[in-house]
Amino acid sequence: MKIAIIAHDQQCLGDIQKYLADSNILHSLVAITGGVQQIPGFIEQEHPDLLILEGIQLDPAEQQLLSLVTSRFPELGVIMVCPLQTHEFLLEAMRVGVREVVTTPVSQDMLIDVIERFRQRMTLAKAPLQDEKVLAFIPCKGGSGATFLASNIAYTLASLENKRVILFDFDLQFGDAHLFIHHNSSPLTSIADVTQQIHRLDGSFLSSSSIHVLPNFDVLSAPDEPYKAAEIKHEHVKLLIQVARKHYDFVILDVGGSFDAISIQCLDQSDLIFPIFQQPLPFIRNTKHVINTLNSLGYTSNKIRLIVNRFDKKDDISLADITRTLQLEIFKAIPNDYSIVVESVNQGIPVVKLARRSPVAKSLQEIAQELARRNVQSGLLRKLFSF
């Protein structure tokens, strides 16, 4: 792995070089003292895998330059070194392609952890075969229907494709995914409760902490009190998903609408990401921003599957218009069947159980069938190439 450093502060540059020299990371290193204006020429000349930046303020000119660089070199990882910043600053950093932020003063452990996470992502991105079993659903705008689709696709995989499925509700502040497919009782335990006993985590503990919607379909709910979300760390998320991957055919993640440490860990662990949006122009505009953010975070287009919800063929904006604007193929268009969906949500009954012959139910069945088929194929290929 080739690492490049551009730093304004000579002392900080020396510390980073020393920490990397003392580490066990296999790398080559190039470093200069300078500012953001030197990035394009430096990247053109050195072609690094990872760029570490110090002294960046993210003013409009720097934002524009960084955005151009990360768009031109989408596989380049960018780490920013800076003092502790506001949430708004961090969001702007992610939008222009910064993958991680390390706060000053820089510690060796923190720096090496961040670089190691990037190295692991590089390894995963280059892996030729991967089971498509961890699926993340994210809304591109409020009201997109991501939770409805995540919960109903999970139920359809379990009920009609006979897959063992778990749904994690990672919309930690206001998650209510279980209400879309299970109306009988409130959850006794949540993700927060499980993470408080993370040392006990195994397949049995995970299942016993979940709502059993079906014998082969579990749901682990979001905390019932938003303040409990603060107790959940990104390393907890990784462990939860890793254990679930071993014990379930499909792991469905309802991620929520913000890009933060928890949601990014969910996306890192996912095999496929499903951005959910609708036809109106504001949804499409937001979807373009979401796709750009996903790309800047290192998620390539072969990992992204766009779903248009509440699709109407008579709408002024066609699928061809959407594809042309987003420059990405549409995986599935879910037809607009408002009355059935509202009835399903209000009663807490999955669509394929409430109205199996409805257009929405048929679309969900098609998605489940394709996911199940691809899952079997990738599993067979992995077994074939393991000999």
Tab-separated table of C-alpha atoms in Angstrom:
chain	number	residue	atom	x	y	z
A	1	MET	CA	0.000	0.000	0.000
A	2	LYS	CA	1.353	3.398	-0.975
A	3	ILE	CA	0.681	6.228	1.496
A	4	ALA	CA	1.104	9.922	0.689
A	5	ILE	CA	1.138	12.718	3.279
A	6	ILE	CA	0.606	16.433	2.735
A	7	ALA	CA	0.954	18.412	5.950
A	8	HIS	CA	1.178	22.109	6.771
A	9	ASP	CA	2.658	21.508	10.232
A	10	GLN	CA	6.187	20.105	10.118
A	11	GLN	CA	5.938	18.615	13.620
A	12	CYS	CA	2.710	16.785	12.763
A	13	LEU	CA	4.285	15.490	9.549
A	14	GLY	CA	7.285	14.166	11.480
A	15	ASP	CA	5.036	12.456	14.048
A	16	ILE	CA	2.985	10.703	11.361
A	17	GLN	CA	6.128	9.527	9.555
A	18	LYS	CA	7.571	8.180	12.810
A	19	TYR	CA	4.348	6.384	13.748
A	20	LEU	CA	4.179	4.720	10.343
A	21	ALA	CA	7.852	3.757	10.443
A	22	ASP	CA	7.332	2.113	13.841
A	23	SER	CA	4.209	0.233	12.737
A	24	ASN	CA	3.842	-3.227	11.221
A	25	ILE	CA	1.935	-1.931	8.192
A	26	LEU	CA	3.553	-2.891	4.897
A	27	HIS	CA	3.714	0.366	2.950
A	28	SER	CA	5.735	2.783	0.907
A	29	LEU	CA	5.616	6.410	1.977
A	30	VAL	CA	5.954	9.790	0.282
A	31	ALA	CA	5.501	13.045	2.173
A	32	ILE	CA	5.697	16.787	1.598
A	33	THR	CA	5.046	19.939	3.582
A	34	GLY	CA	2.354	21.965	1.856
A	35	GLY	CA	-1.309	22.726	1.366
A	36	VAL	CA	-4.347	21.620	-0.563
A	37	GLN	CA	-3.203	23.301	-3.785
A	38	GLN	CA	-0.440	20.728	-4.147
A	39	ILE	CA	-2.794	17.736	-4.043
A	40	PRO	CA	-3.614	17.320	-7.777
A	41	GLY	CA	0.001	17.356	-8.988
A	42	PHE	CA	1.145	15.212	-6.078
A	43	ILE	CA	-1.509	12.560	-6.767
A	44	GLU	CA	-0.782	12.603	-10.517
A	45	GLN	CA	2.897	11.991	-9.836
A	46	GLU	CA	2.759	9.506	-6.973
A	47	HIS	CA	-0.537	7.590	-7.510
A	48	PRO	CA	-0.967	6.664	-3.816
A	49	ASP	CA	-3.626	4.337	-2.419
A	50	LEU	CA	-4.082	6.521	0.667
A	51	LEU	CA	-3.701	10.284	1.137
A	52	ILE	CA	-3.268	11.811	4.626
A	53	LEU	CA	-4.012	15.554	4.787
A	54	GLU	CA	-3.194	17.950	7.615
A	55	GLY	CA	-3.936	21.670	7.796
A	56	ILE	CA	-7.078	21.648	5.623
A	57	GLN	CA	-9.820	24.131	6.610
A	58	LEU	CA	-12.426	23.013	4.045
A	59	ASP	CA	-13.242	26.498	2.818
A	60	PRO	CA	-15.238	26.556	-0.466
A	61	ALA	CA	-12.117	26.547	-2.644
A	62	GLU	CA	-10.626	23.580	-0.781
A	63	GLN	CA	-13.944	21.726	-0.896
A	64	GLN	CA	-14.135	22.168	-4.653
A	65	LEU	CA	-10.558	21.008	-5.191
A	66	LEU	CA	-10.921	17.956	-2.967
A	67	SER	CA	-14.196	17.010	-4.624
A	68	LEU	CA	-12.569	17.176	-8.066
A	69	VAL	CA	-9.629	15.039	-6.920
A	70	THR	CA	-11.747	12.331	-5.278
A	71	SER	CA	-14.073	12.251	-8.301
A	72	ARG	CA	-11.123	11.803	-10.639
A	73	PHE	CA	-9.471	9.195	-8.405
A	74	PRO	CA	-12.457	7.346	-6.849
A	75	GLU	CA	-10.299	4.557	-5.377
A	76	LEU	CA	-8.098	7.014	-3.475
A	77	GLY	CA	-8.615	6.906	0.294
A	78	VAL	CA	-8.434	10.274	2.055
A	79	ILE	CA	-7.747	10.753	5.771
A	80	MET	CA	-7.917	14.227	7.292
A	81	VAL	CA	-5.890	15.177	10.357
A	82	CYS	CA	-7.345	18.171	12.218
A	83	PRO	CA	-8.531	19.421	15.619
A	84	LEU	CA	-11.864	18.184	16.965
A	85	GLN	CA	-14.597	19.525	14.667
A	86	THR	CA	-18.357	19.974	14.543
A	87	HIS	CA	-20.731	17.393	13.092
A	88	GLU	CA	-21.453	19.765	10.187
A	89	PHE	CA	-17.743	20.008	9.346
A	90	LEU	CA	-17.397	16.226	9.342
A	91	LEU	CA	-20.391	15.875	7.011
A	92	GLU	CA	-18.849	18.372	4.579
A	93	ALA	CA	-15.596	16.418	4.757
A	94	MET	CA	-17.377	13.176	3.845
A	95	ARG	CA	-19.216	14.867	0.981
A	96	VAL	CA	-15.938	15.842	-0.679
A	97	GLY	CA	-14.443	12.383	-0.270
A	98	VAL	CA	-12.717	12.312	3.123
A	99	ARG	CA	-12.972	8.740	4.404
A	100	GLU	CA	-11.774	9.173	8.014
A	101	VAL	CA	-10.883	12.029	10.366
A	102	VAL	CA	-8.091	11.749	12.937
A	103	THR	CA	-8.101	14.428	15.626
A	104	THR	CA	-4.965	16.180	16.807
A	105	PRO	CA	-2.781	15.627	18.679
A	106	VAL	CA	-2.326	12.443	16.680
A	107	SER	CA	-1.732	9.220	18.595
A	108	GLN	CA	-0.039	6.248	16.997
A	109	ASP	CA	-2.789	3.813	17.976
A	110	MET	CA	-5.533	5.987	16.483
A	111	LEU	CA	-3.626	6.561	13.242
A	112	ILE	CA	-2.756	2.894	12.763
A	113	ASP	CA	-6.346	1.803	13.493
A	114	VAL	CA	-7.670	4.135	10.799
A	115	ILE	CA	-5.097	3.001	8.233
A	116	GLU	CA	-5.740	-0.646	9.065
A	117	ARG	CA	-9.482	-0.166	8.470
A	118	PHE	CA	-8.708	1.325	5.072
A	119	ARG	CA	-6.355	-1.564	4.247
A	120	GLN	CA	-9.085	-4.062	5.124
A	121	ARG	CA	-11.550	-2.227	2.876
A	122	MET	CA	-9.029	-2.362	0.019
A	123	THR	CA	-8.681	-6.112	0.500
A	124	LEU	CA	-12.444	-6.641	0.525
A	125	ALA	CA	-12.916	-4.468	-2.562
A	126	LYS	CA	-10.438	-6.624	-4.504
A	127	ALA	CA	-11.994	-9.927	-3.411
A	128	PRO	CA	-13.396	-11.660	-6.544
A	129	LEU	CA	-16.141	-13.608	-4.818
A	130	GLN	CA	-18.433	-12.574	-2.006
A	131	ASP	CA	-21.645	-13.930	-0.569
A	132	GLU	CA	-24.366	-11.338	-1.111
A	133	LYS	CA	-26.014	-11.879	2.240
A	134	VAL	CA	-25.561	-8.622	4.199
A	135	LEU	CA	-27.905	-6.057	2.646
A	136	ALA	CA	-28.092	-2.405	3.764
A	137	PHE	CA	-31.136	-0.237	3.012
A	138	ILE	CA	-30.722	3.544	3.237
A	139	PRO	CA	-33.265	6.303	2.494
A	140	CYS	CA	-32.131	9.034	0.121
A	141	LYS	CA	-34.707	11.382	1.640
A	142	GLY	CA	-37.193	11.241	4.504
A	143	GLY	CA	-40.271	9.245	3.546
A	144	SER	CA	-38.514	7.229	0.852
A	145	GLY	CA	-39.844	3.950	2.259
A	146	ALA	CA	-36.515	2.312	3.149
A	147	THR	CA	-37.776	0.785	6.397
A	148	PHE	CA	-40.907	-0.555	4.714
A	149	LEU	CA	-38.837	-2.221	1.981
A	150	ALA	CA	-36.117	-3.534	4.312
A	151	SER	CA	-38.627	-5.147	6.662
A	152	ASN	CA	-40.891	-6.511	3.922
A	153	ILE	CA	-38.046	-7.898	1.809
A	154	ALA	CA	-36.634	-9.566	4.926
A	155	TYR	CA	-40.040	-11.133	5.652
A	156	THR	CA	-40.446	-12.255	2.026
A	157	LEU	CA	-37.015	-13.924	2.001
A	158	ALA	CA	-37.962	-15.848	5.133
A	159	SER	CA	-41.573	-16.724	4.345
A	160	LEU	CA	-41.433	-17.457	0.599
A	161	GLU	CA	-37.767	-18.309	-0.035
A	162	ASN	CA	-37.356	-20.283	3.216
A	163	LYS	CA	-34.207	-18.380	4.176
A	164	ARG	CA	-33.036	-17.784	7.725
A	165	VAL	CA	-33.099	-13.992	8.080
A	166	ILE	CA	-32.312	-11.380	10.716
A	167	LEU	CA	-33.230	-7.700	10.461
A	168	PHE	CA	-31.178	-5.154	12.433
A	169	ASP	CA	-32.821	-1.773	13.015
A	170	PHE	CA	-29.849	0.598	12.967
A	171	ASP	CA	-32.004	3.716	12.751
A	172	LEU	CA	-30.961	4.122	16.363
A	173	GLN	CA	-32.723	7.378	17.193
A	174	PHE	CA	-36.226	6.669	15.902
A	175	GLY	CA	-36.209	3.124	14.539
A	176	ASP	CA	-39.507	1.240	14.358
A	177	ALA	CA	-38.836	-1.451	11.759
A	178	HIS	CA	-40.458	-4.199	13.833
A	179	LEU	CA	-43.826	-2.393	13.671
A	180	PHE	CA	-43.962	-2.901	9.896
A	181	ILE	CA	-44.093	-6.690	10.156
A	182	HIS	CA	-44.934	-7.525	13.771
A	183	HIS	CA	-47.774	-5.837	15.650
A	184	ASN	CA	-48.305	-8.194	18.574
A	185	SER	CA	-45.869	-6.914	21.197
A	186	SER	CA	-43.119	-4.443	21.980
A	187	PRO	CA	-39.531	-5.721	21.935
A	188	LEU	CA	-38.129	-6.697	25.318
A	189	THR	CA	-34.517	-6.182	24.233
A	190	SER	CA	-32.792	-3.960	21.692
A	191	ILE	CA	-29.427	-3.524	19.996
A	192	ALA	CA	-28.354	-1.388	22.962
A	193	ASP	CA	-29.176	-4.185	25.422
A	194	VAL	CA	-27.160	-6.690	23.404
A	195	THR	CA	-24.137	-4.406	23.113
A	196	GLN	CA	-24.115	-3.944	26.891
A	197	GLN	CA	-23.373	-7.668	27.094
A	198	ILE	CA	-21.230	-7.866	23.969
A	199	HIS	CA	-18.899	-10.378	25.689
A	200	ARG	CA	-21.774	-12.900	25.587
A	201	LEU	CA	-22.435	-12.444	21.893
A	202	ASP	CA	-22.934	-15.612	19.873
A	203	GLY	CA	-25.646	-16.957	17.589
A	204	SER	CA	-27.806	-18.228	20.431
A	205	PHE	CA	-27.635	-14.989	22.427
A	206	LEU	CA	-28.367	-12.943	19.316
A	207	SER	CA	-31.450	-14.998	18.461
A	208	SER	CA	-32.754	-15.045	22.037
A	209	SER	CA	-32.494	-11.236	22.168
A	210	SER	CA	-34.553	-10.791	19.006
A	211	ILE	CA	-38.247	-10.727	18.156
A	212	HIS	CA	-39.208	-14.002	16.445
A	213	VAL	CA	-41.519	-12.874	13.654
A	214	LEU	CA	-41.293	-16.320	12.064
A	215	PRO	CA	-39.373	-19.432	13.120
A	216	ASN	CA	-36.699	-18.407	10.588
A	217	PHE	CA	-37.027	-14.598	10.843
A	218	ASP	CA	-35.652	-12.538	13.734
A	219	VAL	CA	-35.674	-8.782	14.304
A	220	LEU	CA	-33.298	-6.958	16.643
A	221	SER	CA	-34.894	-3.604	17.345
A	222	ALA	CA	-33.490	-0.128	17.802
A	223	PRO	CA	-33.385	1.231	21.383
A	224	ASP	CA	-36.736	2.414	22.689
A	225	GLU	CA	-35.058	5.499	24.159
A	226	PRO	CA	-32.907	7.605	21.796
A	227	TYR	CA	-30.300	8.357	24.482
A	228	LYS	CA	-29.379	4.665	24.576
A	229	ALA	CA	-28.043	4.974	21.026
A	230	ALA	CA	-24.970	6.745	22.414
A	231	GLU	CA	-23.971	3.509	24.142
A	232	ILE	CA	-23.631	1.670	20.814
A	233	LYS	CA	-20.153	1.847	19.264
A	234	HIS	CA	-19.089	1.113	15.708
A	235	GLU	CA	-17.015	-1.863	16.892
A	236	HIS	CA	-20.221	-3.331	18.383
A	237	VAL	CA	-21.874	-3.056	14.988
A	238	LYS	CA	-19.055	-4.964	13.328
A	239	LEU	CA	-19.286	-7.801	15.860
A	240	LEU	CA	-23.079	-8.033	15.577
A	241	ILE	CA	-22.957	-8.340	11.810
A	242	GLN	CA	-20.048	-10.781	11.824
A	243	VAL	CA	-21.882	-13.128	14.211
A	244	ALA	CA	-25.135	-12.780	12.256
A	245	ARG	CA	-23.351	-13.568	8.992
A	246	LYS	CA	-22.342	-16.964	10.419
A	247	HIS	CA	-25.815	-17.934	11.617
A	248	TYR	CA	-28.235	-16.488	9.024
A	249	ASP	CA	-28.671	-16.753	5.273
A	250	PHE	CA	-29.462	-13.037	5.031
A	251	VAL	CA	-28.638	-10.113	7.312
A	252	ILE	CA	-30.816	-7.075	6.554
A	253	LEU	CA	-29.719	-3.656	7.854
A	254	ASP	CA	-32.157	-0.742	8.117
A	255	VAL	CA	-29.475	1.931	8.305
A	256	GLY	CA	-31.335	5.213	8.671
A	257	GLY	CA	-30.683	8.452	6.856
A	258	SER	CA	-27.473	9.859	8.342
A	259	PHE	CA	-23.836	9.170	7.524
A	260	ASP	CA	-22.129	8.651	10.873
A	261	ALA	CA	-19.738	6.147	12.441
A	262	ILE	CA	-22.506	3.585	12.994
A	263	SER	CA	-24.048	3.799	9.533
A	264	ILE	CA	-20.645	3.776	7.812
A	265	GLN	CA	-19.700	0.639	9.752
A	266	CYS	CA	-22.974	-0.919	8.535
A	267	LEU	CA	-22.111	0.006	4.945
A	268	ASP	CA	-18.549	-1.302	5.346
A	269	GLN	CA	-19.883	-4.675	6.473
A	270	SER	CA	-22.537	-4.867	3.733
A	271	ASP	CA	-22.241	-6.847	0.536
A	272	LEU	CA	-24.892	-4.747	-1.232
A	273	ILE	CA	-26.254	-1.255	-0.528
A	274	PHE	CA	-29.819	-0.329	-1.542
A	275	PRO	CA	-30.463	3.443	-1.693
A	276	ILE	CA	-34.244	3.954	-1.677
A	277	PHE	CA	-35.900	6.966	-3.324
A	278	GLN	CA	-38.998	8.108	-5.199
A	279	GLN	CA	-39.673	9.848	-8.513
A	280	PRO	CA	-40.141	13.510	-7.546
A	281	LEU	CA	-37.181	15.734	-8.377
A	282	PRO	CA	-36.138	16.481	-4.751
A	283	PHE	CA	-35.737	12.731	-4.154
A	284	ILE	CA	-33.616	12.344	-7.288
A	285	ARG	CA	-31.465	15.322	-6.337
A	286	ASN	CA	-30.845	13.833	-2.894
A	287	THR	CA	-30.161	10.433	-4.425
A	288	LYS	CA	-27.421	11.956	-6.571
A	289	HIS	CA	-25.830	13.364	-3.403
A	290	VAL	CA	-26.121	9.986	-1.670
A	291	ILE	CA	-24.488	8.163	-4.604
A	292	ASN	CA	-21.652	10.696	-4.696
A	293	THR	CA	-21.158	10.299	-0.944
A	294	LEU	CA	-21.139	6.500	-1.229
A	295	ASN	CA	-18.575	6.695	-4.030
A	296	SER	CA	-16.417	9.124	-2.065
A	297	LEU	CA	-16.506	6.725	0.887
A	298	GLY	CA	-15.119	3.967	-1.315
A	299	TYR	CA	-18.279	2.028	-2.222
A	300	THR	CA	-18.138	1.299	-5.929
A	301	SER	CA	-21.148	1.126	-8.236
A	302	ASN	CA	-21.081	-2.699	-8.347
A	303	LYS	CA	-22.043	-2.664	-4.657
A	304	ILE	CA	-24.965	-0.224	-5.096
A	305	ARG	CA	-28.492	-1.284	-6.120
A	306	LEU	CA	-30.954	1.570	-6.660
A	307	ILE	CA	-34.626	0.993	-5.857
A	308	VAL	CA	-37.314	3.454	-6.949
A	309	ASN	CA	-40.266	3.236	-4.571
A	310	ARG	CA	-43.883	4.206	-5.407
A	311	PHE	CA	-43.074	4.222	-9.130
A	312	ASP	CA	-45.754	5.555	-11.483
A	313	LYS	CA	-45.359	4.922	-15.229
A	314	LYS	CA	-47.464	8.009	-15.969
A	315	ASP	CA	-45.141	10.338	-14.077
A	316	ASP	CA	-43.316	13.028	-16.061
A	317	ILE	CA	-39.978	11.639	-14.861
A	318	SER	CA	-39.339	8.241	-16.442
A	319	LEU	CA	-36.931	5.479	-15.446
A	320	ALA	CA	-34.780	6.446	-18.433
A	321	ASP	CA	-34.623	10.032	-17.132
A	322	ILE	CA	-33.615	8.796	-13.682
A	323	THR	CA	-30.949	6.449	-15.047
A	324	ARG	CA	-29.513	9.189	-17.228
A	325	THR	CA	-29.403	11.655	-14.337
A	326	LEU	CA	-27.930	9.279	-11.772
A	327	GLN	CA	-25.681	7.472	-14.267
A	328	LEU	CA	-26.515	4.198	-12.578
A	329	GLU	CA	-28.935	1.442	-13.555
A	330	ILE	CA	-32.137	0.951	-11.572
A	331	PHE	CA	-32.224	-2.405	-9.801
A	332	LYS	CA	-35.995	-2.387	-9.235
A	333	ALA	CA	-38.995	-0.073	-9.466
A	334	ILE	CA	-41.676	-0.775	-6.852
A	335	PRO	CA	-45.131	0.211	-8.212
A	336	ASN	CA	-47.236	2.777	-6.427
A	337	ASP	CA	-49.931	0.856	-4.528
A	338	TYR	CA	-50.668	3.358	-1.793
A	339	SER	CA	-53.812	1.847	-0.267
A	340	ILE	CA	-52.284	-1.617	0.177
A	341	VAL	CA	-49.054	-0.225	1.632
A	342	VAL	CA	-50.906	2.013	4.101
A	343	GLU	CA	-53.081	-0.897	5.201
A	344	SER	CA	-49.977	-3.051	5.640
A	345	VAL	CA	-48.161	-0.402	7.691
A	346	ASN	CA	-51.185	0.457	9.848
A	347	GLN	CA	-51.868	-3.192	10.689
A	348	GLY	CA	-48.242	-4.264	10.996
A	349	ILE	CA	-48.822	-7.064	8.501
A	350	PRO	CA	-46.278	-7.706	5.704
A	351	VAL	CA	-47.606	-7.035	2.217
A	352	VAL	CA	-46.981	-10.580	0.970
A	353	LYS	CA	-49.134	-11.846	3.824
A	354	LEU	CA	-51.832	-9.171	3.549
A	355	ALA	CA	-52.222	-9.019	-0.244
A	356	ARG	CA	-49.935	-11.492	-1.950
A	357	ARG	CA	-51.327	-10.805	-5.424
A	358	SER	CA	-50.912	-7.032	-5.214
A	359	PRO	CA	-48.373	-5.314	-7.516
A	360	VAL	CA	-46.190	-4.342	-4.552
A	361	ALA	CA	-46.146	-7.903	-3.209
A	362	LYS	CA	-45.197	-9.255	-6.629
A	363	SER	CA	-42.283	-6.813	-6.853
A	364	LEU	CA	-41.083	-7.815	-3.409
A	365	GLN	CA	-41.277	-11.477	-4.388
A	366	GLU	CA	-39.219	-10.781	-7.526
A	367	ILE	CA	-36.530	-9.047	-5.464
A	368	ALA	CA	-36.459	-11.870	-2.909
A	369	GLN	CA	-36.232	-14.506	-5.634
A	370	GLU	CA	-33.304	-12.743	-7.322
A	371	LEU	CA	-31.459	-12.198	-4.043
A	372	ALA	CA	-31.973	-15.823	-3.038
A	373	ARG	CA	-30.796	-17.061	-6.427
A	374	ARG	CA	-27.682	-14.878	-6.405
A	375	ASN	CA	-26.921	-15.920	-2.842
A	376	VAL	CA	-27.005	-19.597	-3.789
A	377	GLN	CA	-24.862	-19.019	-6.878
A	378	SER	CA	-22.186	-17.046	-5.017
A	379	GLY	CA	-22.138	-19.698	-2.297
A	380	LEU	CA	-21.626	-22.460	-4.861
A	381	LEU	CA	-18.861	-20.487	-6.571
A	382	ARG	CA	-17.114	-19.905	-3.265
A	383	LYS	CA	-17.231	-23.639	-2.497
A	384	LEU	CA	-15.985	-24.463	-5.996
A	385	PHE	CA	-12.969	-22.151	-5.743
A	386	SER	CA	-12.160	-23.210	-2.180
A	387	PHE	CA	-10.869	-26.603	-3.285
